[in-house]
XYZ file of N, CA and C in Angstrom:
285
model
N 2.928 -5.184 20.642
C 2.561 -5.949 19.468
C 1.965 -5.016 18.420
N 2.466 -5.089 17.215
C 1.950 -4.258 16.134
C 0.699 -4.875 15.543
N -0.145 -4.033 15.018
C -1.362 -4.504 14.371
C -1.161 -4.514 12.859
N -2.092 -5.128 12.153
C -1.981 -5.215 10.697
C -2.010 -3.832 10.066
N -2.841 -2.947 10.598
C -2.943 -1.594 10.051
C -1.645 -0.818 10.272
N -1.078 -0.920 11.461
C 0.176 -0.230 11.767
C 1.311 -0.753 10.890
N 1.420 -2.063 10.754
C 2.461 -2.643 9.902
C 2.301 -2.181 8.455
N 1.060 -2.131 7.983
C 0.795 -1.680 6.616
C 1.225 -0.227 6.436
N 0.861 0.630 7.386
C 1.219 2.042 7.265
C 2.732 2.247 7.296
N 3.437 1.474 8.107
C 4.908 1.556 8.137
C 5.478 1.119 6.792
N 4.963 0.024 6.232
C 5.468 -0.472 4.944
C 5.201 0.528 3.822
N 4.026 1.134 3.793
C 3.703 2.107 2.745
C 4.565 3.356 2.890
N 4.790 3.806 4.114
C 5.636 4.973 4.335
C 7.065 4.695 3.878
N 7.603 3.542 4.223
C 8.955 3.189 3.784
C 9.035 3.045 2.266
N 7.982 2.511 1.656
C 7.945 2.397 0.202
C 8.037 3.777 -0.450
N 7.236 4.726 0.030
C 7.240 6.062 -0.577
C 8.571 6.765 -0.355
N 9.165 6.592 0.808
C 10.479 7.187 1.053
C 11.503 6.597 0.087
N 11.480 5.278 -0.086
C 12.402 4.624 -1.018
C 12.181 5.050 -2.453
N 10.927 5.125 -2.879
C 10.626 5.510 -4.261
C 11.024 6.959 -4.531
N 10.723 7.852 -3.607
C 11.098 9.252 -3.797
C 12.613 9.438 -3.771
N 13.286 8.720 -2.912
C 14.752 8.794 -2.877
C 15.340 8.277 -4.188
N 14.824 7.156 -4.661
C 15.310 6.567 -5.910
C 15.071 7.516 -7.083
N 13.950 8.225 -7.063
C 13.602 9.118 -8.162
C 14.359 10.432 -8.103
N 14.548 10.991 -6.913
C 15.102 12.339 -6.795
C 16.619 12.399 -6.677
N 17.268 11.307 -6.349
C 18.730 11.340 -6.230
C 19.328 11.083 -7.614
N 20.000 12.082 -8.206
C 20.515 11.922 -9.567
C 21.592 10.853 -9.697
N 22.259 10.509 -8.612
C 23.333 9.515 -8.691
C 22.817 8.149 -9.120
N 21.582 7.813 -8.733
C 21.035 6.526 -9.142
C 20.952 6.425 -10.661
N 20.503 7.484 -11.307
C 20.364 7.463 -12.763
C 21.726 7.374 -13.441
N 22.710 8.063 -12.898
C 24.049 8.057 -13.493
C 24.724 6.699 -13.312
N 24.665 6.163 -12.111
C 25.353 4.906 -11.805
C 24.674 3.720 -12.472
N 23.345 3.672 -12.424
C 22.635 2.505 -12.942
C 22.465 2.521 -14.451
N 22.443 3.691 -15.056
C 22.320 3.789 -16.509
C 21.050 3.122 -17.021
N 21.226 2.095 -17.856
C 20.090 1.392 -18.446
C 19.199 0.744 -17.389
N 19.781 0.302 -16.295
C 19.032 -0.435 -15.277
C 18.220 0.466 -14.346
N 18.244 1.759 -14.581
C 17.479 2.689 -13.732
C 15.976 2.434 -13.843
N 15.453 2.341 -15.062
C 14.006 2.141 -15.228
C 13.539 0.780 -14.723
N 14.218 -0.332 -15.031
C 13.782 -1.608 -14.440
C 13.815 -1.598 -12.910
N 14.743 -0.877 -12.327
C 14.781 -0.747 -10.871
C 13.572 0.002 -10.346
N 13.162 1.028 -11.069
C 11.972 1.800 -10.685
C 10.724 0.920 -10.758
N 10.640 0.102 -11.785
C 9.506 -0.818 -11.924
C 9.508 -1.835 -10.779
N 10.673 -2.353 -10.414
C 10.766 -3.320 -9.313
C 10.325 -2.691 -7.996
N 10.742 -1.460 -7.735
C 10.326 -0.785 -6.508
C 8.813 -0.568 -6.505
N 8.245 -0.226 -7.638
C 6.795 -0.034 -7.729
C 6.037 -1.338 -7.492
N 6.557 -2.439 -7.997
C 5.911 -3.736 -7.772
C 5.974 -4.147 -6.308
N 7.061 -3.811 -5.635
C 7.163 -4.087 -4.199
C 6.106 -3.295 -3.447
N 5.893 -2.057 -3.835
C 4.855 -1.242 -3.205
C 3.467 -1.793 -3.449
N 3.209 -2.278 -4.655
C 1.906 -2.867 -4.952
C 1.694 -4.156 -4.156
N 2.746 -4.925 -3.984
C 2.637 -6.164 -3.214
C 2.355 -5.882 -1.748
N 2.842 -4.743 -1.238
C 2.607 -4.433 0.172
C 1.138 -4.174 0.457
N 0.359 -3.821 -0.563
C -1.066 -3.612 -0.331
C -1.831 -4.932 -0.241
N -1.197 -6.022 -0.613
C -1.859 -7.324 -0.582
C -1.349 -8.190 0.568
N -0.116 -7.983 0.998
C 0.521 -8.843 1.993
C -0.119 -8.718 3.372
N -0.434 -7.506 3.791
C -0.982 -7.296 5.130
C -2.479 -7.553 5.109
N -2.934 -8.465 5.997
C -4.321 -8.918 5.969
C -4.973 -8.828 7.338
N -6.300 -8.808 7.335
C -7.075 -8.807 8.569
C -6.842 -10.136 9.289
N -6.562 -10.098 10.595
C -6.318 -11.354 11.311
C -7.562 -12.231 11.447
N -8.739 -11.654 11.345
C -9.970 -12.431 11.529
C -10.447 -13.092 10.239
N -10.478 -12.350 9.121
C -11.079 -12.906 7.897
C -10.123 -12.974 6.712
N -8.876 -12.542 6.871
C -7.843 -12.643 5.840
C -8.083 -11.731 4.625
N -8.852 -10.657 4.782
C -9.041 -9.670 3.717
C -7.866 -8.690 3.751
N -7.336 -8.270 2.590
C -6.238 -7.301 2.613
C -6.632 -6.032 3.362
N -5.704 -5.512 4.140
C -5.974 -4.336 4.975
C -6.296 -3.117 4.125
N -5.672 -2.988 2.969
C -5.856 -1.807 2.130
C -7.195 -1.794 1.401
N -7.903 -2.899 1.396
C -9.185 -2.958 0.699
C -10.249 -2.330 1.586
N -11.019 -1.409 1.019
C -12.041 -0.770 1.823
C -13.366 -0.709 1.077
N -14.404 -0.609 1.845
C -15.766 -0.570 1.313
C -16.164 0.878 1.085
N -16.756 1.149 -0.081
C -17.249 2.478 -0.403
C -18.719 2.345 -0.767
N -19.567 3.005 -0.029
C -20.997 2.979 -0.333
C -21.348 4.273 -1.052
N -21.935 4.124 -2.247
C -22.261 5.276 -3.069
C -23.556 5.013 -3.811
N -24.509 5.898 -3.629
C -25.765 5.846 -4.370
C -26.492 4.511 -4.194
N -26.457 3.990 -2.980
C -27.149 2.744 -2.684
C -26.402 1.490 -3.092
N -25.219 1.618 -3.599
C -24.411 0.468 -4.010
C -23.166 0.397 -3.152
N -22.602 -0.788 -3.071
C -21.373 -0.991 -2.318
C -20.260 -1.385 -3.278
N -19.177 -0.631 -3.222
C -18.007 -0.899 -4.051
C -16.823 -1.190 -3.136
N -15.859 -1.935 -3.646
C -14.632 -2.209 -2.913
C -13.466 -1.666 -3.719
N -12.530 -1.047 -3.023
C -11.378 -0.444 -3.681
C -10.174 -0.536 -2.756
N -8.985 -0.444 -3.335
C -7.764 -0.388 -2.546
C -7.416 1.068 -2.281
N -6.887 1.334 -1.117
C -6.545 2.688 -0.723
C -5.171 2.690 -0.059
N -4.464 3.816 -0.184
C -3.188 3.939 0.514
C -3.402 4.069 2.012
N -4.544 4.605 2.406
C -4.828 4.800 3.826
C -5.907 3.809 4.238
N -5.550 2.771 4.992
C -6.524 1.725 5.321
C -7.523 2.190 6.383
N -8.719 1.618 6.383
C -9.704 1.968 7.402
C -9.305 1.388 8.760
N -9.925 1.875 9.808
C -9.635 1.377 11.158
C -10.319 0.036 11.433
N -11.350 -0.273 10.662
C -12.068 -1.537 10.820
C -12.062 -2.280 9.486
N -12.105 -3.589 9.556
C -12.091 -4.424 8.351
C -13.350 -4.167 7.516
N -13.187 -4.155 6.199
C -14.311 -3.900 5.298
C -15.278 -5.078 5.238
N -14.814 -6.275 5.528
C -15.672 -7.453 5.442
C -16.300 -7.821 6.800
N -15.469 -8.024 7.808
C -15.978 -8.561 9.076
C -16.146 -7.503 10.159
N -15.754 -6.264 9.896
C -15.902 -5.128 10.808
C -15.098 -5.281 12.092
N -14.077 -6.120 12.077
C -13.178 -6.246 13.225
C -12.224 -5.055 13.229
N -11.812 -4.576 14.414
C -10.837 -3.484 14.437
C -9.465 -3.951 13.945
N -8.835 -3.118 13.124
C -7.522 -3.451 12.585
C -6.399 -2.855 13.402
N -6.732 -2.029 14.372
C -5.716 -1.456 15.255
C -6.248 -1.456 16.684
N -5.335 -1.248 17.614
C -5.729 -1.244 19.025
C -6.317 0.079 19.435
């Protein structure tokens, strides 16, 4: 059984492979012409959505959201590399 963190990392890795392939293969630009840039935007939006789709099974907080404590304050931010424990309920996100 996969965990939320593992599924998120697989989705982010596949997103980056797809985005880099789309950007670096010149055939996409030649074949798609005008539609090359809207396709790039669509792929980027899919990647952004993947940071929200995967959630903690206990409290439903997005896996990519993490807590950052700095100078006595607590901030929340999204990260490409999710923490091993949930930022809200401190439940483990992986086995």
